[in-house]
Protein backbone atom coordinates (compact mmCIF):
# COMPACT_ATOMS: atom_id res chain seq x y z
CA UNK A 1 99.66 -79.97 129.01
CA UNK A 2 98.81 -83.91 129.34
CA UNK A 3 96.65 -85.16 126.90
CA UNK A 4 93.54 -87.34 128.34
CA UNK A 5 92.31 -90.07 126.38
CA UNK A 6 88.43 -90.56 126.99
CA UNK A 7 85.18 -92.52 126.20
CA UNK A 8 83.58 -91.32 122.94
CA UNK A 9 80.69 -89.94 124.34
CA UNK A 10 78.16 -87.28 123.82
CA UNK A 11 76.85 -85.34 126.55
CA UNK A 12 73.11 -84.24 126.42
CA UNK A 13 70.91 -82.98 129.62
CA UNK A 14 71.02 -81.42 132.52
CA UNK A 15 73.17 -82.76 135.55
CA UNK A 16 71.49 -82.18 139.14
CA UNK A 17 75.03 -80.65 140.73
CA UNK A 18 75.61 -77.08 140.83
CA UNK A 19 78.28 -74.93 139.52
CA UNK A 20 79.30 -74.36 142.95
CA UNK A 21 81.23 -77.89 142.94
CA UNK A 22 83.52 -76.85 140.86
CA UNK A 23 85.04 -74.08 143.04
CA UNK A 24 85.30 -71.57 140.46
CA UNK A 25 86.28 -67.82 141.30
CA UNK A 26 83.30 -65.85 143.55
CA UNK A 27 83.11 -63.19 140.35
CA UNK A 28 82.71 -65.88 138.15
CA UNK A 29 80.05 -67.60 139.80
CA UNK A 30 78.15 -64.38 140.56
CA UNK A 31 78.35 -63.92 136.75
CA UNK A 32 76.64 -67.25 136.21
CA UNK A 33 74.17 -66.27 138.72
CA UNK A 34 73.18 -63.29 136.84
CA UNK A 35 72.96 -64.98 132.94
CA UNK A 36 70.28 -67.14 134.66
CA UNK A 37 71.95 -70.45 135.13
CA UNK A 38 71.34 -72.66 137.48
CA UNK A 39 72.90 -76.39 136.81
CA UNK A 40 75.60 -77.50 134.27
CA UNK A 41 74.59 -78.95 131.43
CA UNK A 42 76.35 -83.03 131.50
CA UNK A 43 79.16 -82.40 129.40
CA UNK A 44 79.67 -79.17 131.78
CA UNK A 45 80.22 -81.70 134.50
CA UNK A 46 82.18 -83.49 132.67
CA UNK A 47 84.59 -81.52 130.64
CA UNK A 48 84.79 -78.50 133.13
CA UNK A 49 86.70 -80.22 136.19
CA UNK A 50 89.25 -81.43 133.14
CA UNK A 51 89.99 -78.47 131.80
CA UNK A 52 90.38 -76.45 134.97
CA UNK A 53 93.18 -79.14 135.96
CA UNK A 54 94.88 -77.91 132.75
CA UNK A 55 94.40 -81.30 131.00
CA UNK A 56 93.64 -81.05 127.24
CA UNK A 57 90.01 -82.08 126.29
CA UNK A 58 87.62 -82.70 123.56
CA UNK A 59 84.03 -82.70 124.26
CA UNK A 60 81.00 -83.51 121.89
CA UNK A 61 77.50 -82.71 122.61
CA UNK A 62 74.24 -81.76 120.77
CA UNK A 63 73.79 -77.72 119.49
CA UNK A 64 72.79 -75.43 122.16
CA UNK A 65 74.17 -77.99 125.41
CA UNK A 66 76.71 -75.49 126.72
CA UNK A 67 80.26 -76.26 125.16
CA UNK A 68 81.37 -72.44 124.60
CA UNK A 69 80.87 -72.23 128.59
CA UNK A 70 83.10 -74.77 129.08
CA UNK A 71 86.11 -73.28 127.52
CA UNK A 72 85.28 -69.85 128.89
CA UNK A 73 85.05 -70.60 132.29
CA UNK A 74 87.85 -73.14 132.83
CA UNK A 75 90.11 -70.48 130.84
CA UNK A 76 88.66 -67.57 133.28
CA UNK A 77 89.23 -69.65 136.12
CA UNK A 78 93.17 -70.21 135.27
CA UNK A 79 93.79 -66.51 134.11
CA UNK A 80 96.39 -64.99 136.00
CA UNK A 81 96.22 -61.64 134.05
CA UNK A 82 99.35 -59.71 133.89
CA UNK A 83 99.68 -56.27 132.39
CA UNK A 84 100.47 -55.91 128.45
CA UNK A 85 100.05 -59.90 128.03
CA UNK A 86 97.94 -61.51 126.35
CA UNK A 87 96.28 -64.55 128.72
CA UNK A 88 94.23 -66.29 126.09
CA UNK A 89 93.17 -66.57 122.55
CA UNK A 90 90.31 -68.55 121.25
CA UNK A 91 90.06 -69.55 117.17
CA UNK A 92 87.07 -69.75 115.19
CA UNK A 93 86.46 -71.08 111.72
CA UNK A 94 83.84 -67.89 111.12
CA UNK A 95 83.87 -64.16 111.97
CA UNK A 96 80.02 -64.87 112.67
CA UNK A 97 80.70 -67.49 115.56
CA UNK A 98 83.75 -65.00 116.53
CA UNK A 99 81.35 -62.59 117.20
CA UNK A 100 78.66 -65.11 118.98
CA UNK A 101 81.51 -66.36 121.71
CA UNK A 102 82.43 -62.94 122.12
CA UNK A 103 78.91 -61.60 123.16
CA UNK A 104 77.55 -64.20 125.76
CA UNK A 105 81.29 -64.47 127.47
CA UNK A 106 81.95 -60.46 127.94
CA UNK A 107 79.56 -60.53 130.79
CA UNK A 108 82.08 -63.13 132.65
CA UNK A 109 84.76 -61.04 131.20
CA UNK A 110 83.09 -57.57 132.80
CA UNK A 111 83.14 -59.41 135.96
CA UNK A 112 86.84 -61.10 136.16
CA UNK A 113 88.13 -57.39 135.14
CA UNK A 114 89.08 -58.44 131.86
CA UNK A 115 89.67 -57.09 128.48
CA UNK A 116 88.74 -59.10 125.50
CA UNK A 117 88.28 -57.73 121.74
CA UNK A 118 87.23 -60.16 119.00
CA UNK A 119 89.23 -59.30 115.58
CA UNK A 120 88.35 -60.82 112.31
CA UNK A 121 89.79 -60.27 108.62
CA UNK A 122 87.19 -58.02 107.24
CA UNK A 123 85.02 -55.37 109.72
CA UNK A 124 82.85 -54.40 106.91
CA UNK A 125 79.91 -56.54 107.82
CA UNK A 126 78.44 -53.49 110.43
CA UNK A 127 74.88 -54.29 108.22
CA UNK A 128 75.28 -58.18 108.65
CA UNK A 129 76.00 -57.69 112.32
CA UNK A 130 73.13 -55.23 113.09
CA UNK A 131 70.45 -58.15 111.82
CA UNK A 132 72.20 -60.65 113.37
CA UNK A 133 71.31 -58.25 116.89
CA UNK A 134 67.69 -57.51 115.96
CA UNK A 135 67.20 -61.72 115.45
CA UNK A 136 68.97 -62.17 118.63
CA UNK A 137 67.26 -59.72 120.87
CA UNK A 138 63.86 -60.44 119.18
CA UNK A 139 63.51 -57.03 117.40
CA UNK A 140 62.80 -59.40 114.54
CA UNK A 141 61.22 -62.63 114.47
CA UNK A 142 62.09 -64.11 111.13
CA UNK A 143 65.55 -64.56 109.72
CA UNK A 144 66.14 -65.83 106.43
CA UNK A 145 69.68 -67.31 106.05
CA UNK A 146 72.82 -68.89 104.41
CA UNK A 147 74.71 -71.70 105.80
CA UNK A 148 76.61 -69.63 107.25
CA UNK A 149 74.32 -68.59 109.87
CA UNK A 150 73.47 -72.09 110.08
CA UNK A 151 76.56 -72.90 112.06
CA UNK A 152 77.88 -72.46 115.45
CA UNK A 153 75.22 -69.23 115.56
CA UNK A 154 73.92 -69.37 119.37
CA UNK A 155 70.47 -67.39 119.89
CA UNK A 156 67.98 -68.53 122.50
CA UNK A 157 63.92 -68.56 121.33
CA UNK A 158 64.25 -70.12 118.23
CA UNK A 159 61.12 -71.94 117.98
CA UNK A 160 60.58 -73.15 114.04
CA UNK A 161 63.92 -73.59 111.61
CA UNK A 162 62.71 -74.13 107.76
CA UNK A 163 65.17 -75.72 104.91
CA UNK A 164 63.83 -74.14 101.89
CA UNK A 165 66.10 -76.62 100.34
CA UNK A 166 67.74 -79.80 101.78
CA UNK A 167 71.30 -79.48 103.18
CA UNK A 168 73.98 -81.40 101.41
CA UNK A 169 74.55 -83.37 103.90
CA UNK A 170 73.58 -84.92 107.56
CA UNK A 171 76.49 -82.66 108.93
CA UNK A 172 74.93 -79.17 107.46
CA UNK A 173 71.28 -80.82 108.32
CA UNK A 174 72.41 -80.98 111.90
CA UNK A 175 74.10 -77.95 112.32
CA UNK A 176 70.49 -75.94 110.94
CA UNK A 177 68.59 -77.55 112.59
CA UNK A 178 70.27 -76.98 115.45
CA UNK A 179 69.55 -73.58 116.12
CA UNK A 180 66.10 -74.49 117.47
CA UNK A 181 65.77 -76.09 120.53
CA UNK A 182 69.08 -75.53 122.55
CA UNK A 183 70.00 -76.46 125.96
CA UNK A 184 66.86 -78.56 126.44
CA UNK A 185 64.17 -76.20 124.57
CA UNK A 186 61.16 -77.34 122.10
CA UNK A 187 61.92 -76.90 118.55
CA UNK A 188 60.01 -77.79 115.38
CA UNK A 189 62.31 -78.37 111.72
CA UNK A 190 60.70 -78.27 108.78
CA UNK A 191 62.70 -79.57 105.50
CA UNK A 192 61.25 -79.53 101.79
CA UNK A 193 62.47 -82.70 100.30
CA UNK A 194 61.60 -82.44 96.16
CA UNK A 195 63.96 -84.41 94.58
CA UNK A 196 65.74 -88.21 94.82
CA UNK A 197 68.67 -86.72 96.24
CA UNK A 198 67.10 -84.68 99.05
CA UNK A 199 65.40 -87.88 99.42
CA UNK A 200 69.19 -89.68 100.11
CA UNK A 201 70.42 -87.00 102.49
CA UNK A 202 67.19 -87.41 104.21
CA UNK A 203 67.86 -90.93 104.67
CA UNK A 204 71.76 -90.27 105.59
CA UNK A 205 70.22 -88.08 108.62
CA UNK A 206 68.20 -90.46 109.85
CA UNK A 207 70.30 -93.27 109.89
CA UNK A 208 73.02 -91.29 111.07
CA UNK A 209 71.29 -89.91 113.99
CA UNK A 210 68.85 -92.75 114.77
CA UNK A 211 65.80 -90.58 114.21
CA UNK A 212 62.55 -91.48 112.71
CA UNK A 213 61.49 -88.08 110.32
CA UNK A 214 57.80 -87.86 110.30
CA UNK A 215 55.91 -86.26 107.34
CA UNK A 216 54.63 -83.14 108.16
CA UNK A 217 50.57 -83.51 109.80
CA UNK A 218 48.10 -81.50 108.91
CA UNK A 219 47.80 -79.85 111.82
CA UNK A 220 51.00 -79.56 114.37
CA UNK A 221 50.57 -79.05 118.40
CA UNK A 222 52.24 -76.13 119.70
CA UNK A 223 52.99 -77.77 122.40
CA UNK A 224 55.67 -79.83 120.56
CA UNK A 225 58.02 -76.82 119.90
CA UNK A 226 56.88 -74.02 122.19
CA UNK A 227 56.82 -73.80 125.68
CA UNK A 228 53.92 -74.35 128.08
């Protein structure tokens, strides 16, 4: 495929066009329809015309902005399934975030007609799995956590993410924090900074990422990380 050299950019916010302009399949649009979206997120508009033309493409964007959905549906959209082939395979670094693409994309899956299976190197982790569910369908509210959670991990409604202890770095501080707020949503992060070298990561994050890191106020709107 040709390769497309691009701006370095990354895409945040919502774009006013609908999904409609990019004359995807009728099942795959009625699938869209029914997980509750309404407008791509900006690098959907930007990525997803790109990949559908079979050009090779790289997108960055914030956590939670909608980059699994553009792989998914510019791969459904150029699956011509034929009978004892495989059409696709997708690689990811964790059997965690295996298991989070392969949730959200079986609906469009269900409606193209398609199989799909997700396979990782060790299926003993049914008790690992069955928390992850309860977090994600709100059975449980609180989720205490490794890293590993802390990464690529998509669930929608989380409000408040606490760092017991500081990250090691403005990469793992990202990716944590992350989990709160997605696709435009409030969220609140809360990080305990005790020592001179949570002190330096804290100050690699916010020069990194241009943000300002309050202390935390006595008392805290809700407003500010729930919604109205």
């Amino acid at each position: 495929m040709p390769s497309v050299v691009g701006r370095y950019r990354g895409y945040v916010g919502i774009h006013s066009s609908g999904f409609r302009d990019f004359l995807l399949k009728p099942e795959l649009l009625r699938a869209i329809v029914d997980s509750g979206f309404e407008h791509p997120s900006e690098v959907q508009h930007e990525c997803i015309p790109q990949a559908i033309l079979g050009m090779d493409v790289i997108c960055q964007a914030k956590s939670g902005m909608g980059k699994t959905a553009v792989f998914v549906l510019s791969t459904l959209q150029q699956i011509e399934p034929v009978a004892g082939q495989v059409a696709a395979l997708v690689l990811c670094h964790t059997r965690e975030l295996a298991y989070q693409v392969f949730i959200p994309s079986k609906k469009f899956f269900d409606y193209c007609m398609l199989n799909m299976i997700v396979w990782w190197s060790d299926f003993h982790i049914h008790s690992r799995l069955t928390r992850y569910k309860g977090f994600k369908e709100g059975h449980k509210r609180i989720l205490v956590a490794t890293d590993l959670v802390g990464r690529g991990i998509d669930i929608e409604r989380v409000n408040i993410v606490i760092n017991y202890d500081m990250p090691d770095s403005a990469d793992t501080y990202l990716h944590r924090v992350g989990r709160a707020g997605r696709f435009g949503t409030k969220g609140l992060a809360i990080t305990f900074v005790s020592s001179a070298s949570d002190s330096d990561v804290l100050n690699q994050v916010q020069e990194r990422f241009e943000v300002d890191i309050k202390e935390l106020p006595e008392q805290i709107d809700t407003s500010t990380y729930m919604p109205a």
